Coordinates of C-alpha atoms in Angstrom, one line a residue:
M1 CA 0.0 0.1 -0.1
K2 CA 1.3 3.4 -0.8
P3 CA 2.0 5.9 2.2
D4 CA -0.9 8.2 1.3
E5 CA -3.5 5.5 0.4
S6 CA -4.8 5.5 3.8
N7 CA -5.5 9.2 3.7
S8 CA -5.5 9.4 7.4
T9 CA -5.5 12.8 9.0
V10 CA -3.4 11.7 12.0
K11 CA 0.3 10.5 11.6
L12 CA 2.3 8.7 14.4
G13 CA 5.9 9.4 14.8
F14 CA 9.1 8.5 16.6
I15 CA 7.7 10.3 20.0
D16 CA 4.6 8.2 19.8
T17 CA 6.6 4.9 19.5
V18 CA 8.5 5.8 22.6
C19 CA 5.5 7.1 24.6
I20 CA 3.7 3.7 23.7
I21 CA 6.6 1.5 24.7
I22 CA 6.8 3.2 28.1
V23 CA 3.1 3.0 28.7
T24 CA 3.1 -0.6 28.0
V25 CA 6.1 -1.5 30.0
C26 CA 4.5 0.2 33.1
S27 CA 1.2 -1.5 32.2
I28 CA 2.7 -5.0 32.1
S29 CA 4.8 -4.5 35.0
V30 CA 2.1 -3.5 37.6
R31 CA -0.2 -6.4 36.1
V32 CA 2.2 -9.4 36.2
R33 CA 3.9 -8.6 39.7
S34 CA 3.4 -11.3 42.0
F35 CA 0.6 -12.8 40.0
H36 CA 1.3 -16.2 41.5
H37 CA 0.0 -14.8 44.7
P38 CA -2.4 -15.8 46.4
N39 CA -2.1 -19.4 45.2
T40 CA -6.0 -20.1 45.8
C41 CA -9.2 -19.0 44.3
V42 CA -9.7 -15.1 44.0
F43 CA -13.2 -13.8 43.5
D44 CA -14.8 -15.2 40.3
E45 CA -11.9 -17.7 39.6
V46 CA -14.2 -20.4 41.1
Y47 CA -16.5 -19.8 38.0
F48 CA -14.1 -18.9 35.1
G49 CA -11.4 -21.4 36.1
N50 CA -14.0 -24.1 36.1
F51 CA -15.5 -22.7 32.7
T52 CA -11.9 -23.6 31.3
N53 CA -12.1 -26.9 32.7
F54 CA -15.5 -27.7 31.1
Y55 CA -14.2 -26.5 27.8
L56 CA -11.2 -28.9 27.9
N57 CA -13.6 -31.6 28.8
H58 CA -16.3 -30.6 26.3
T59 CA -19.1 -30.7 28.8
F60 CA -21.8 -28.1 28.9
Y61 CA -21.8 -25.4 31.4
Q62 CA -24.2 -22.3 32.0
D63 CA -23.1 -18.8 32.3
I64 CA -24.8 -15.3 32.0
H65 CA -22.4 -13.8 29.7
P66 CA -21.3 -14.4 26.0
P67 CA -18.6 -16.8 25.4
F68 CA -15.8 -15.1 23.4
A69 CA -13.4 -14.4 26.4
K70 CA -13.9 -17.8 27.9
L71 CA -13.2 -19.4 24.4
L72 CA -10.1 -17.3 24.3
M73 CA -8.9 -18.5 27.6
Y74 CA -9.8 -22.0 26.9
K75 CA -7.8 -22.1 23.6
V76 CA -4.8 -20.5 25.3
A77 CA -5.1 -23.1 28.0
E78 CA -5.1 -26.0 25.4
I79 CA -2.2 -24.6 23.6
G80 CA -0.3 -24.4 26.7
E81 CA -1.2 -28.1 27.4
Y82 CA -3.2 -27.4 30.5
P83 CA -5.2 -30.8 31.2
G84 CA -8.1 -29.2 33.1
H85 CA -7.4 -30.7 36.4
L86 CA -7.2 -27.8 38.8
V87 CA -9.8 -27.6 41.5
F88 CA -11.2 -24.0 41.7
N89 CA -13.2 -24.0 45.0
G90 CA -12.8 -21.6 47.7
N91 CA -9.6 -21.0 49.7
I92 CA -8.1 -24.7 48.6
P93 CA -4.6 -24.1 47.4
Y94 CA -4.0 -24.8 43.8
K95 CA -1.8 -28.1 43.6
S96 CA 0.1 -27.2 40.6
P97 CA 1.5 -24.2 38.8
E98 CA -0.7 -24.2 35.8
Y99 CA -3.0 -21.6 37.5
T100 CA -0.3 -19.0 36.8
M101 CA -0.7 -19.6 33.1
L102 CA -4.2 -19.2 33.3
R103 CA -3.9 -15.8 35.0
F104 CA -1.3 -14.8 32.4
T105 CA -3.8 -14.7 29.7
P106 CA -6.0 -11.8 30.8
E107 CA -3.1 -10.2 32.5
I108 CA -1.1 -9.8 29.1
I109 CA -4.4 -9.1 27.1
S110 CA -5.3 -6.4 29.6
S111 CA -2.0 -5.0 29.6
F112 CA -2.7 -3.3 26.1
V113 CA -5.5 -1.1 27.5
P114 CA -3.3 1.7 28.3
P115 CA -1.4 2.0 25.2
L116 CA -4.7 1.8 23.5
C117 CA -6.1 4.9 25.4
Y118 CA -2.9 6.7 24.2
L119 CA -3.8 5.9 20.6
C120 CA -7.4 6.9 21.0
V121 CA -6.2 10.5 22.4
R122 CA -3.8 10.7 19.3
F123 CA -6.7 9.4 16.9
L124 CA -9.0 12.3 18.1
G125 CA -6.1 14.6 17.0
F126 CA -4.7 15.6 20.2
S127 CA -1.0 15.8 21.3
S128 CA 1.3 13.1 22.4
S129 CA 1.9 14.7 25.7
S130 CA -1.9 14.4 26.6
A131 CA -2.1 11.0 25.3
F132 CA 0.7 9.9 27.3
T133 CA -0.9 11.3 30.4
S134 CA -4.1 9.2 29.5
G135 CA -1.9 6.2 29.0
I136 CA -0.3 6.6 32.3
L137 CA -3.7 7.0 34.1
A138 CA -5.0 3.9 32.6
A139 CA -1.8 2.1 33.4
F140 CA -2.0 2.7 37.1
E141 CA -5.8 2.5 37.5
T142 CA -6.4 -0.1 40.1
T143 CA -9.9 -1.1 39.2
L144 CA -8.4 -2.2 35.6
I145 CA -5.4 -3.8 37.1
C146 CA -7.3 -5.8 39.9
E147 CA -9.8 -7.0 37.2
G148 CA -6.9 -8.0 34.8
R149 CA -4.8 -10.0 37.1
H150 CA -7.0 -13.0 37.6
V151 CA -8.8 -15.9 35.8
L152 CA -11.6 -13.5 35.0
T153 CA -13.0 -12.1 31.6
D154 CA -13.3 -8.4 32.7
G155 CA -9.6 -7.6 31.8
I156 CA -10.3 -9.2 28.3
L157 CA -13.4 -7.2 27.9
H158 CA -11.6 -4.0 29.0
Y159 CA -9.1 -4.8 26.1
F160 CA -11.4 -5.6 23.1
S161 CA -13.9 -2.5 24.2
I162 CA -11.1 0.0 24.0
Q163 CA -9.6 -1.9 20.9
H164 CA -13.0 -1.2 19.2
V165 CA -12.9 2.4 20.3
T166 CA -9.2 2.7 18.8
V167 CA -10.3 1.3 15.6
L168 CA -13.4 3.4 15.3
L169 CA -11.5 6.5 15.9
Y170 CA -8.7 5.6 13.4
F171 CA -11.5 4.9 11.0
R172 CA -13.0 8.3 11.6
T173 CA -9.7 10.0 10.4
L174 CA -9.9 8.2 6.8
K175 CA -11.4 10.8 4.4
K176 CA -11.4 8.9 1.2
R177 CA -13.9 6.2 0.7
N178 CA -11.7 3.8 -1.0
L179 CA -10.9 0.0 -0.6
Y180 CA -8.7 1.0 2.6
F181 CA -11.7 2.7 4.0
H182 CA -14.0 -0.1 3.5
I183 CA -11.6 -2.7 4.9
W184 CA -11.5 -0.6 8.1
H185 CA -15.3 -0.5 8.0
V186 CA -15.3 -4.3 8.2
I187 CA -12.6 -4.3 10.8
T188 CA -14.8 -1.9 13.0
G189 CA -17.6 -4.1 12.8
I190 CA -15.5 -7.2 13.8
T191 CA -14.2 -5.5 16.8
L192 CA -17.6 -4.3 17.8
G193 CA -18.8 -7.9 17.6
L194 CA -15.9 -9.4 19.7
A195 CA -16.5 -6.7 22.4
C196 CA -20.2 -7.5 22.6
A197 CA -19.4 -11.3 22.6
I198 CA -17.6 -11.0 26.0
K199 CA -20.1 -9.0 28.0
N200 CA -23.3 -7.1 27.3
T201 CA -21.9 -4.1 28.7
A202 CA -20.2 -3.4 25.6
W203 CA -23.4 -2.9 23.4
G204 CA -23.4 0.8 24.7
L205 CA -20.5 1.2 22.3
M206 CA -22.9 0.8 19.0
V207 CA -24.3 4.5 19.8
L208 CA -20.7 5.9 19.8
D209 CA -20.4 4.1 16.3
A210 CA -23.6 5.7 15.1
Y211 CA -22.4 9.2 16.3
V212 CA -19.0 8.7 14.5
Y213 CA -20.7 7.4 11.1
L214 CA -23.2 10.1 11.2
R215 CA -20.6 12.7 11.6
L216 CA -18.2 11.1 9.3
L217 CA -20.7 10.7 6.4
W218 CA -22.3 14.2 6.9
P219 CA -20.7 15.7 3.7
E220 CA -22.9 13.3 1.6
Q221 CA -25.9 15.7 2.5
K222 CA -24.3 18.3 0.4
K223 CA -25.5 16.2 -2.7
S224 CA -28.9 15.6 -1.1
M225 CA -30.5 14.6 2.4
D226 CA -31.8 11.5 0.5
N227 CA -28.4 10.5 -0.4
Y228 CA -27.0 11.1 3.0
I229 CA -29.8 8.9 4.7
R230 CA -29.3 6.1 2.0
I231 CA -25.4 6.0 2.8
V232 CA -26.1 6.1 6.4
F233 CA -28.4 3.3 6.1
I234 CA -25.9 1.1 4.2
Y235 CA -22.9 1.8 6.4
G236 CA -25.2 1.4 9.5
S237 CA -26.8 -1.6 8.5
S238 CA -23.8 -3.6 7.1
L239 CA -21.9 -2.5 10.4
F240 CA -24.7 -4.1 12.4
A241 CA -24.6 -7.1 10.2
I242 CA -21.0 -7.7 10.6
N243 CA -21.3 -7.1 14.4
F244 CA -24.2 -9.6 14.9
V245 CA -22.4 -12.4 12.6
V246 CA -19.3 -12.3 14.8
F247 CA -21.4 -12.0 18.0
W248 CA -23.5 -15.1 16.9
G249 CA -20.3 -17.0 15.7
T250 CA -18.9 -17.2 19.1
Y251 CA -22.1 -18.9 20.4
I252 CA -21.8 -21.3 17.3
L253 CA -18.2 -22.1 18.5
H254 CA -19.3 -22.3 22.1
F255 CA -22.1 -24.8 21.4
L256 CA -19.6 -26.8 18.9
A257 CA -17.0 -27.1 21.8
L258 CA -19.5 -28.4 24.3
P259 CA -21.3 -31.6 22.9
F260 CA -21.5 -33.3 26.2
V261 CA -24.0 -33.2 29.2
G262 CA -22.6 -31.0 32.1
P263 CA -23.5 -29.3 35.1
G264 CA -25.4 -26.3 33.3
I265 CA -27.9 -28.5 31.5
D266 CA -30.6 -28.0 34.1
Y267 CA -30.4 -24.3 33.9
I268 CA -31.2 -24.0 30.1
D269 CA -34.5 -24.1 28.1
F270 CA -36.0 -27.5 27.9
S271 CA -36.1 -27.7 24.3
L272 CA -32.3 -27.2 24.1
R273 CA -31.4 -30.1 26.4
K274 CA -31.9 -32.7 23.9
H275 CA -29.0 -31.3 21.7
F276 CA -26.4 -32.5 24.4
V277 CA -25.3 -36.3 24.8
P278 CA -23.8 -38.2 27.6
Y279 CA -20.2 -37.8 28.2
G280 CA -18.0 -39.9 25.9
N281 CA -20.7 -41.2 23.6
S282 CA -19.4 -39.6 20.5
S283 CA -21.4 -42.1 18.5
L284 CA -24.5 -40.6 19.7
L285 CA -23.7 -37.0 18.4
R286 CA -26.7 -37.2 15.7
P287 CA -29.2 -35.4 18.0
R288 CA -27.2 -32.3 17.8
L289 CA -28.3 -31.9 14.2
D290 CA -32.0 -32.3 15.1
P291 CA -34.1 -29.0 14.8
P292 CA -34.5 -26.4 15.7
N293 CA -31.7 -25.0 13.7
L294 CA -28.5 -23.4 15.4
L295 CA -29.6 -19.8 14.7
F296 CA -32.7 -20.3 16.6
R297 CA -31.0 -22.3 19.2
T298 CA -28.4 -19.4 19.9
L299 CA -31.2 -16.8 19.9
L300 CA -33.3 -18.7 22.3
Y301 CA -30.3 -19.4 24.4
I302 CA -29.2 -15.8 24.4
Y303 CA -32.7 -14.7 25.4
R304 CA -32.9 -17.2 28.3
T305 CA -29.4 -16.2 29.4
H306 CA -30.2 -12.5 29.4
E307 CA -33.4 -13.0 31.2
G308 CA -31.7 -15.0 33.8
N309 CA -29.0 -12.1 34.1
M310 CA -31.5 -9.7 34.8
K311 CA -33.0 -11.6 37.6
L312 CA -29.7 -11.4 39.7
N313 CA -31.1 -8.8 42.2
G314 CA -30.3 -10.3 45.5
F315 CA -28.4 -8.1 47.8
H316 CA -24.5 -8.6 47.7
E317 CA -21.9 -7.3 50.3
S318 CA -19.8 -5.7 47.4
Q319 CA -22.8 -4.3 45.3
S320 CA -22.8 -0.5 44.5
H321 CA -24.9 1.7 42.3
P322 CA -24.2 3.6 39.2
N323 CA -24.2 7.2 41.0
N324 CA -21.4 5.9 43.3
W325 CA -19.1 5.1 40.7
P326 CA -17.7 8.3 38.9
L327 CA -16.5 9.8 42.3
L328 CA -16.0 6.5 44.3
T329 CA -18.6 7.0 46.7
G330 CA -19.5 3.3 47.1
V331 CA -18.2 0.2 48.2
G332 CA -15.3 -1.6 46.3
V333 CA -15.5 -5.4 45.4
Y334 CA -14.2 -7.8 47.9
F335 CA -12.1 -10.2 46.1
F336 CA -9.9 -12.3 48.8
T337 CA -8.7 -12.5 52.3
H338 CA -6.3 -14.5 54.3
D339 CA -4.2 -14.1 57.3
S340 CA -5.2 -10.3 57.3
R341 CA -4.1 -9.8 53.8
Q342 CA -7.1 -8.8 51.5
I343 CA -7.5 -8.0 47.7
R344 CA -10.2 -5.5 47.2
C345 CA -11.1 -4.0 43.7
F346 CA -10.8 -0.3 44.7
G347 CA -10.5 2.5 42.1
N348 CA -7.6 4.7 41.9
V349 CA -9.2 7.7 43.1
F350 CA -7.2 10.1 40.9
S351 CA -7.8 8.2 37.6
Y352 CA -11.5 8.3 38.6
Y353 CA -11.6 12.0 39.3
F354 CA -9.6 12.9 36.6
A355 CA -11.7 10.8 34.1
F356 CA -14.8 12.6 35.4
I357 CA -13.3 16.2 35.0
G358 CA -12.2 15.1 31.5
V359 CA -15.9 14.1 30.5
V360 CA -17.5 17.1 32.0
C361 CA -14.8 19.3 30.0
C362 CA -15.6 17.5 26.9
C363 CA -19.5 18.1 27.4
F364 CA -18.8 21.7 27.8
A365 CA -16.3 22.2 24.8
Y366 CA -19.0 23.4 22.4
K367 CA -17.1 26.7 21.9
K368 CA -13.8 24.9 21.0
P369 CA -12.5 24.4 17.5
Q370 CA -12.2 20.8 18.1
K371 CA -15.8 20.4 19.9
W372 CA -16.7 17.3 17.6
D373 CA -13.8 15.6 18.7
A374 CA -14.5 16.2 22.3
F375 CA -18.1 15.0 21.7
V376 CA -16.9 11.7 20.7
V377 CA -15.7 11.1 24.4
S378 CA -19.1 12.6 25.6
V379 CA -21.2 10.4 23.5
G380 CA -19.1 7.4 24.4
Y381 CA -19.1 8.0 28.0
C382 CA -22.8 8.8 28.3
F383 CA -24.2 5.7 26.4
S384 CA -21.7 3.3 28.2
Y385 CA -22.6 4.7 31.6
F386 CA -26.2 6.0 31.9
P387 CA -27.9 2.7 30.6
F388 CA -26.7 1.3 33.8
F389 CA -29.4 3.2 35.7
L390 CA -32.1 1.1 33.9
I391 CA -30.6 -2.2 34.7
P392 CA -32.7 -4.0 37.3
R393 CA -29.9 -6.5 38.3
V394 CA -27.2 -5.9 41.1
L395 CA -24.3 -4.0 39.9
Y396 CA -20.6 -3.7 41.0
L397 CA -17.8 -1.1 40.6
Y398 CA -16.1 -2.8 37.8
H399 CA -19.1 -2.4 35.7
Y400 CA -17.8 1.2 35.3
C401 CA -14.8 0.3 33.5
I402 CA -15.7 1.1 29.8
P403 CA -16.9 4.6 30.7
L404 CA -14.0 5.1 33.0
M405 CA -11.5 4.1 30.1
I406 CA -13.3 6.5 27.8
G407 CA -13.4 9.1 30.6
I408 CA -9.5 8.8 30.7
V409 CA -9.3 9.3 27.1
G410 CA -11.4 12.4 27.9
Y411 CA -8.7 13.7 30.4
G412 CA -6.2 13.7 27.8
V413 CA -8.5 15.5 25.4
A414 CA -9.3 18.3 28.1
L415 CA -5.8 19.0 28.6
D416 CA -5.2 20.3 25.2
L417 CA -8.5 22.0 24.8
Y418 CA -8.4 24.1 27.9
L419 CA -4.8 24.6 29.0
P420 CA -1.8 26.7 27.5
K421 CA 1.4 24.6 27.1
R422 CA 3.1 25.7 30.1
V423 CA 0.3 25.2 32.4
K424 CA -0.5 21.8 30.6
G425 CA 3.1 20.6 31.4
V426 CA 2.9 21.2 35.1
V427 CA -0.8 19.6 35.2
I428 CA 0.5 16.5 33.4
V429 CA 3.4 16.0 35.9
L430 CA 1.2 16.5 38.8
S431 CA -1.6 14.1 37.5
I432 CA 0.9 11.4 36.8
A433 CA 2.6 11.9 40.1
L434 CA -0.8 11.6 41.9
V435 CA -2.0 8.6 40.0
I436 CA 1.2 6.6 40.6
Y437 CA 1.4 7.7 44.3
F438 CA -2.1 6.3 45.1
Y439 CA -1.4 3.3 43.1
W440 CA 1.6 2.7 45.5
L441 CA -0.7 3.7 48.6
I442 CA -3.5 1.0 47.7
S443 CA -1.2 -1.7 46.2
P444 CA -1.4 -3.9 49.4
Y445 CA -5.2 -4.5 48.4
I446 CA -4.2 -5.2 44.7
Y447 CA -1.5 -7.8 45.7
A448 CA -2.6 -9.1 48.9
L449 CA 0.4 -7.6 50.7
P450 CA 0.7 -6.5 54.4
Q451 CA -1.5 -3.6 55.0
R452 CA -0.6 0.0 55.6
D453 CA -2.3 2.2 58.0
Y454 CA -6.0 1.9 57.4
N455 CA -6.7 5.7 58.0
K456 CA -4.1 6.5 55.4
V457 CA -5.1 4.1 52.6
I458 CA -9.0 4.2 53.0
W459 CA -9.8 7.9 52.2
N460 CA -13.6 7.1 52.3
N461 CA -15.0 4.6 54.7
A462 CA -17.7 3.9 52.2
W463 CA -15.2 2.1 50.2
V464 CA -15.3 -0.8 52.7
V465 CA -18.6 -0.5 54.3
G466 CA -20.7 1.3 51.7
D467 CA -22.5 4.5 51.7
S468 CA -25.7 5.0 53.7
R469 CA -28.0 3.3 50.9
H470 CA -25.8 0.2 51.1
I471 CA -25.9 0.1 54.8
I472 CA -29.7 0.4 54.6
E473 CA -30.0 -2.3 52.0
K474 CA -27.7 -4.7 54.0
S475 CA -29.9 -4.0 57.1
Q476 CA -33.1 -5.0 55.1
D477 CA -31.6 -8.0 53.6
R478 CA -30.8 -9.3 57.1
H479 CA -34.3 -8.7 58.3
N480 CA -35.8 -10.5 55.3

């Protein structure tokens, strides 16, 4: 391809390469640190570790989330010759070191979230220094670190979600609708499908896609509004079709990998149970070809799974509410405790506050020359965050991670929009120093290290016991 064939309005240079390397090294370092510890189940490893075992034994299991991240962890485990023998159950120590390999998969994948945050700022047309700030804020953000260090799918979700945003923003810089443009249109649909095939929280990104496409194709209205509507419909429908095919395809792979009856068989629709056969009877696989067809089966399974997901509304000690998340006014997520050492999924208070500031600044950038670039952040954040207020099921702090990443990108945007160069340099240094300081301060809760002084580390007691609403809900649950 010729250098100018992409027609991108953003060109990356040597400084960008150096910054990306620094951000990536920092990100990997804080995620792989002591990843062998603890050598027992942490939080939902009891589920996702066993899901990998079920895949390796090809026995069906039931889960409320789409399967792509679990399929990915399964294939990496299979390539690594993990036999699926570890017991994932409470505080029982793992009997062999293969658990470190299982943790390594989400650790490495999630490590590339910060460099992608860097690229998002750059593809929006802002400076390397501001992008570097966003990258460091993401690298030392403790919610992202904690979720990415264990056998969980959330770190993989973070990567594929911000990967889609990065691809979308790069696609947005392409001005000629040539072959290169259409290749990236397809890639945009694929990355959206992969993100949505991990957890349904990624579906809010579709509105961000709609906003970007509407703005990108706006010049077509100069010919006629009918032409604009037609072009938008063609690109919008094809993007959704690609997204759906990828999303549906992961379920097909999921069902193909699990032909045998397993512990999840009692939790699925009765009409689907006949398609699974007793373990080991490969000669009896013919029932898997019986109607209904795979598309109908998949759609029914998705519907029933989503229905079950929305019914998870019982009180949980670690639950919080969407209004708690932006400014960290609610309880963190309890992961692990042993011999006075704990793992709790707390947010880095400075990353959260800076992200919130960034979003607010982008929302009020309507008088700035780059207002449409800033509004990308506003739209992405709002439609990834506010739908949670409509969700009836129990929610946790880690559900905020997608809007948080977009907000971190917004902080880099705000630095360029509002600050003169000299002031911006000082603010960047202070921002990075504060984020790294709080990471160091809270790190015993990330790595299950000896605790520091509680009053110095826990700046808001609600992080541990919850806010007044949480306390009332807990009291009501005890009396029921």
